[in-house]
Amino acid sequence: MRVIFLGPPGAGKGTQAAKLAAHLGVPRISTGDMLREAIANGTPLGRQVEPLMERGKLVPDDVLIALVGERVREDDCAHGFILDGFPRTVAQAESLASMGLGEVSAWSVFQIEVPREELLRRLSGRRWCPRCQATYHVTSRPPRQEGVCDLDGTSLIQREDDKETVVARRLSDYDQQTAPLVTYYRERANVRRVDGNRSMDAVLEDLKTAVEVPA
Ligand code: AMP
């Protein structure tokens, strides 16, 4: 089972990918999480990408292609995986297609759609645990104690790239570089549109049902 999530920042890809991965028993590959982990660990990759990510800019394709190319060859990916945040450009999609992972026409490709005002509301209210990467929302998913992670007690922060000016840039990059991927995949696979402007559980139920039906 191989799954790709398409959709703008704030559409809920990360949350849904994690839940669907647990349901299917396959790993979720989140490139954003992998890069944030590299930054937290101070690796050479982390030092290279930190200034770009802080400004909400995309990391160069070759960096992502190498990162994902290695990750999908690990043993836990043998029976499938869910990609979250990759591919984000047509060049990344083309590289993914040449990684020897089979025809994309047999993959599940989901396009999560959410109105722009709702994306802005979600992103500006998002809070993040820098230790375990859990995400919260100040109104729709608040932690039990304000500003503190439920899972490990770390103080929550607003990610640099969720700040207002950076969010505007991420959404415009999405329109220019990532939205064309929808056309790319529509020509090669059965892209399933999912209304992401509903409760997390309702969206997840749709995904669980759709993933059972052959592409
Ligand atoms: P995310 O957590 O998926 O929103 O990703 C956070 C940031 O990581 C993005 O704003 C980019 O700077 C970087 N990033 C993650 N995945 C990719 C990708 N596939 N291509 C380029 N940059 C990426």
Coordinates of C-alpha atoms and ligand atoms in Angstrom, one line a residue:
M1 CA 0.0 0.0 0.0
R2 CA 1.6 3.3 -1.2
V3 CA -0.2 6.5 -0.5
I4 CA 0.5 10.1 -1.4
F5 CA -1.2 13.1 0.2
L6 CA -1.5 16.3 -1.8
G7 CA -2.8 19.5 -0.3
P8 CA -1.8 22.9 0.9
P9 CA -0.1 23.6 4.3
G10 CA -2.8 23.4 7.0
A11 CA -5.0 20.9 5.1
G12 CA -4.4 18.3 7.8
K13 CA -2.1 16.0 5.8
G14 CA 0.2 15.3 8.7
T15 CA -2.5 14.4 11.1
Q16 CA -4.4 12.3 8.7
A17 CA -1.3 10.6 7.3
A18 CA -0.3 9.6 10.9
K19 CA -3.7 8.1 11.6
L20 CA -4.0 6.3 8.3
A21 CA -0.5 4.9 8.7
A22 CA -1.3 3.5 12.1
H23 CA -4.5 2.0 10.7
L24 CA -2.7 0.4 7.7
G25 CA 0.4 -0.6 9.7
V26 CA 2.8 1.1 7.4
P27 CA 5.2 4.0 8.2
R28 CA 4.4 7.6 7.6
I29 CA 7.2 9.4 5.9
S30 CA 7.0 13.1 6.7
T31 CA 9.7 15.1 5.0
G32 CA 9.0 18.1 7.2
D33 CA 9.5 16.0 10.4
M34 CA 12.7 14.5 9.0
L35 CA 14.1 17.9 8.3
R36 CA 13.0 19.3 11.7
E37 CA 14.7 16.4 13.3
A38 CA 17.9 17.1 11.4
I39 CA 17.8 20.7 12.6
A40 CA 17.1 19.6 16.2
N41 CA 20.1 17.2 16.0
G42 CA 22.4 19.9 14.5
T43 CA 23.4 17.6 11.6
P44 CA 25.0 19.1 8.4
L45 CA 21.6 18.6 6.6
G46 CA 19.9 20.4 9.5
R47 CA 22.3 23.4 9.3
Q48 CA 21.8 23.5 5.5
V49 CA 18.0 23.6 5.6
E50 CA 17.3 25.6 8.8
P51 CA 17.5 29.1 7.2
L52 CA 15.2 28.0 4.3
M53 CA 12.6 26.4 6.5
E54 CA 12.5 29.4 8.9
R55 CA 11.5 31.6 6.0
G56 CA 9.0 29.1 4.7
K57 CA 11.0 28.4 1.5
L58 CA 11.1 25.0 -0.1
V59 CA 14.3 23.0 0.4
P60 CA 16.0 22.2 -3.0
D61 CA 14.7 19.2 -4.8
D62 CA 18.0 17.2 -4.9
V63 CA 18.2 17.3 -1.0
L64 CA 14.6 15.9 -0.7
I65 CA 15.0 13.4 -3.4
A66 CA 18.1 11.9 -1.8
L67 CA 16.4 11.9 1.7
V68 CA 13.3 10.1 0.5
G69 CA 15.2 7.9 -1.9
E70 CA 17.1 6.4 1.1
R71 CA 14.1 6.3 3.4
V72 CA 11.8 4.3 1.1
R73 CA 14.5 1.6 0.8
E74 CA 14.5 0.9 4.5
D75 CA 13.0 -2.5 5.6
D76 CA 9.9 -1.1 7.2
C77 CA 8.8 0.3 3.8
A78 CA 8.8 -3.1 2.1
H79 CA 5.0 -3.4 2.4
G80 CA 4.2 0.2 1.7
F81 CA 4.3 3.7 3.2
I82 CA 2.5 7.0 3.3
L83 CA 4.2 10.1 2.0
D84 CA 3.4 13.3 3.7
G85 CA 4.9 16.5 2.3
F86 CA 6.6 14.8 -0.6
P87 CA 6.5 15.2 -3.5
R88 CA 6.0 19.0 -3.5
T89 CA 7.3 19.8 -7.0
V90 CA 6.9 18.1 -10.4
A91 CA 10.6 17.4 -10.4
Q92 CA 10.2 15.5 -7.1
A93 CA 7.3 13.5 -8.5
E94 CA 9.3 12.6 -11.6
S95 CA 12.2 11.4 -9.4
L96 CA 9.8 9.4 -7.2
A97 CA 8.4 7.7 -10.3
S98 CA 11.9 6.6 -11.2
M99 CA 12.8 5.1 -7.8
G100 CA 11.6 1.6 -8.8
L101 CA 8.6 1.6 -6.6
G102 CA 6.0 0.5 -9.2
E103 CA 3.5 2.2 -11.3
V104 CA 1.9 5.2 -9.6
S105 CA -1.4 4.3 -11.2
A106 CA -1.6 1.6 -8.5
W107 CA -1.0 4.0 -5.6
S108 CA -3.6 5.9 -3.6
V109 CA -3.3 9.6 -4.2
F110 CA -5.4 11.9 -2.1
Q111 CA -6.0 15.6 -2.6
I112 CA -7.2 17.2 0.6
E113 CA -9.1 20.4 -0.1
V114 CA -9.7 23.1 2.5
P115 CA -10.8 26.8 1.9
R116 CA -8.0 29.4 2.2
E117 CA -9.5 31.2 5.2
E118 CA -9.7 28.0 7.1
L119 CA -6.1 27.2 6.2
L120 CA -5.0 30.6 7.6
R121 CA -7.0 30.0 10.8
R122 CA -5.5 26.6 11.3
L123 CA -1.9 27.6 10.6
S124 CA -1.9 30.7 12.7
G125 CA -3.3 28.9 15.7
R126 CA -1.0 25.9 15.4
R127 CA 1.3 25.1 18.4
W128 CA 4.1 22.6 18.3
C129 CA 6.1 20.5 20.8
P130 CA 9.8 20.9 19.8
R131 CA 10.6 17.7 21.6
C132 CA 8.1 15.1 20.3
Q133 CA 6.7 17.1 17.4
A134 CA 3.1 16.7 18.5
T135 CA 0.8 19.5 17.2
Y136 CA -2.0 21.3 18.8
H137 CA -4.3 24.2 18.0
V138 CA -5.1 27.0 20.4
T139 CA -8.9 26.6 19.9
S140 CA -9.7 23.4 18.1
R141 CA -7.1 21.0 19.7
P142 CA -5.8 22.7 22.8
P143 CA -3.5 20.8 25.2
R144 CA -4.9 19.9 28.6
Q145 CA -2.7 22.6 30.2
E146 CA -2.3 25.8 28.2
G147 CA 1.1 26.0 26.4
V148 CA 2.3 22.6 27.6
C149 CA 2.6 19.3 25.6
D150 CA 0.2 16.6 26.9
L151 CA 2.7 13.9 26.0
D152 CA 6.0 15.1 27.6
G153 CA 5.4 18.4 29.4
T154 CA 7.6 20.4 27.1
S155 CA 6.6 24.1 26.5
L156 CA 4.7 24.5 23.2
I157 CA 5.9 27.0 20.6
Q158 CA 4.7 28.5 17.4
R159 CA 6.9 27.2 14.6
E160 CA 8.7 30.0 12.8
D161 CA 7.1 28.9 9.6
D162 CA 3.6 29.2 11.0
K163 CA 4.1 32.9 11.6
E164 CA 1.8 35.1 9.5
T165 CA 4.2 36.4 6.9
V166 CA 5.8 33.0 6.4
V167 CA 2.4 31.3 6.1
A168 CA 1.6 33.7 3.2
R169 CA 4.8 32.7 1.5
R170 CA 4.2 29.0 2.0
L171 CA 0.7 29.3 0.5
S172 CA 1.9 31.2 -2.5
D173 CA 4.7 28.6 -3.0
Y174 CA 2.1 26.0 -2.8
D175 CA 0.0 27.6 -5.6
Q176 CA 3.0 28.0 -7.8
Q177 CA 5.0 24.9 -7.2
T178 CA 2.8 22.2 -5.6
A179 CA -0.6 22.8 -7.1
P180 CA 0.6 21.7 -10.6
L181 CA 1.2 18.3 -9.0
V182 CA -2.5 17.7 -9.0
T183 CA -2.5 17.9 -12.8
Y184 CA 0.6 15.7 -12.9
Y185 CA -1.1 13.0 -10.9
R186 CA -4.5 13.3 -12.5
E187 CA -2.8 12.4 -15.8
R188 CA -1.2 9.3 -14.3
A189 CA -3.4 8.0 -11.3
N190 CA -6.8 8.1 -9.8
V191 CA -6.6 11.2 -7.6
R192 CA -9.3 11.1 -5.0
R193 CA -10.5 14.5 -3.7
V194 CA -11.3 14.6 -0.1
D195 CA -13.2 17.5 1.7
G196 CA -10.8 18.4 4.5
N197 CA -13.0 21.0 5.9
R198 CA -14.7 18.6 8.3
S199 CA -13.9 16.9 11.6
M200 CA -10.7 14.9 11.7
D201 CA -12.7 11.7 12.3
A202 CA -15.0 12.3 9.3
V203 CA -12.0 12.9 7.0
L204 CA -10.2 9.8 8.4
E205 CA -13.3 7.6 7.8
D206 CA -13.4 8.6 4.2
L207 CA -9.7 7.9 3.8
K208 CA -10.0 4.5 5.4
T209 CA -12.8 3.5 3.1
A210 CA -11.2 4.9 -0.1
V211 CA -7.9 3.2 0.6
E212 CA -9.6 -0.2 0.6
V213 CA -10.9 0.4 -2.9
P214 CA -8.4 -0.4 -5.7
A215 CA -7.1 2.8 -7.4
Ligands
AMP1 P1 5.8 20.5 6.4 O1 6.0 20.0 7.8 O2 5.5 19.4 5.4 O3 4.9 21.7 6.2 O4 7.3 21.0 5.9 C1 7.9 22.1 6.5 C2 9.0 22.7 5.6 O5 10.0 21.7 5.3 C3 8.5 23.2 4.3 O6 8.0 24.5 4.4 C4 9.8 23.2 3.5 O7 10.7 24.2 3.9 C5 10.4 21.9 4.0 N1 10.0 20.7 3.2 C6 9.3 19.6 3.6 N2 9.1 18.8 2.6 C7 9.6 19.4 1.5 C8 9.6 19.0 0.1 N3 9.1 17.9 -0.4 N4 10.3 19.8 -0.8 C9 10.8 21.0 -0.4 N5 10.8 21.4 0.9 C10 10.2 20.6 1.8

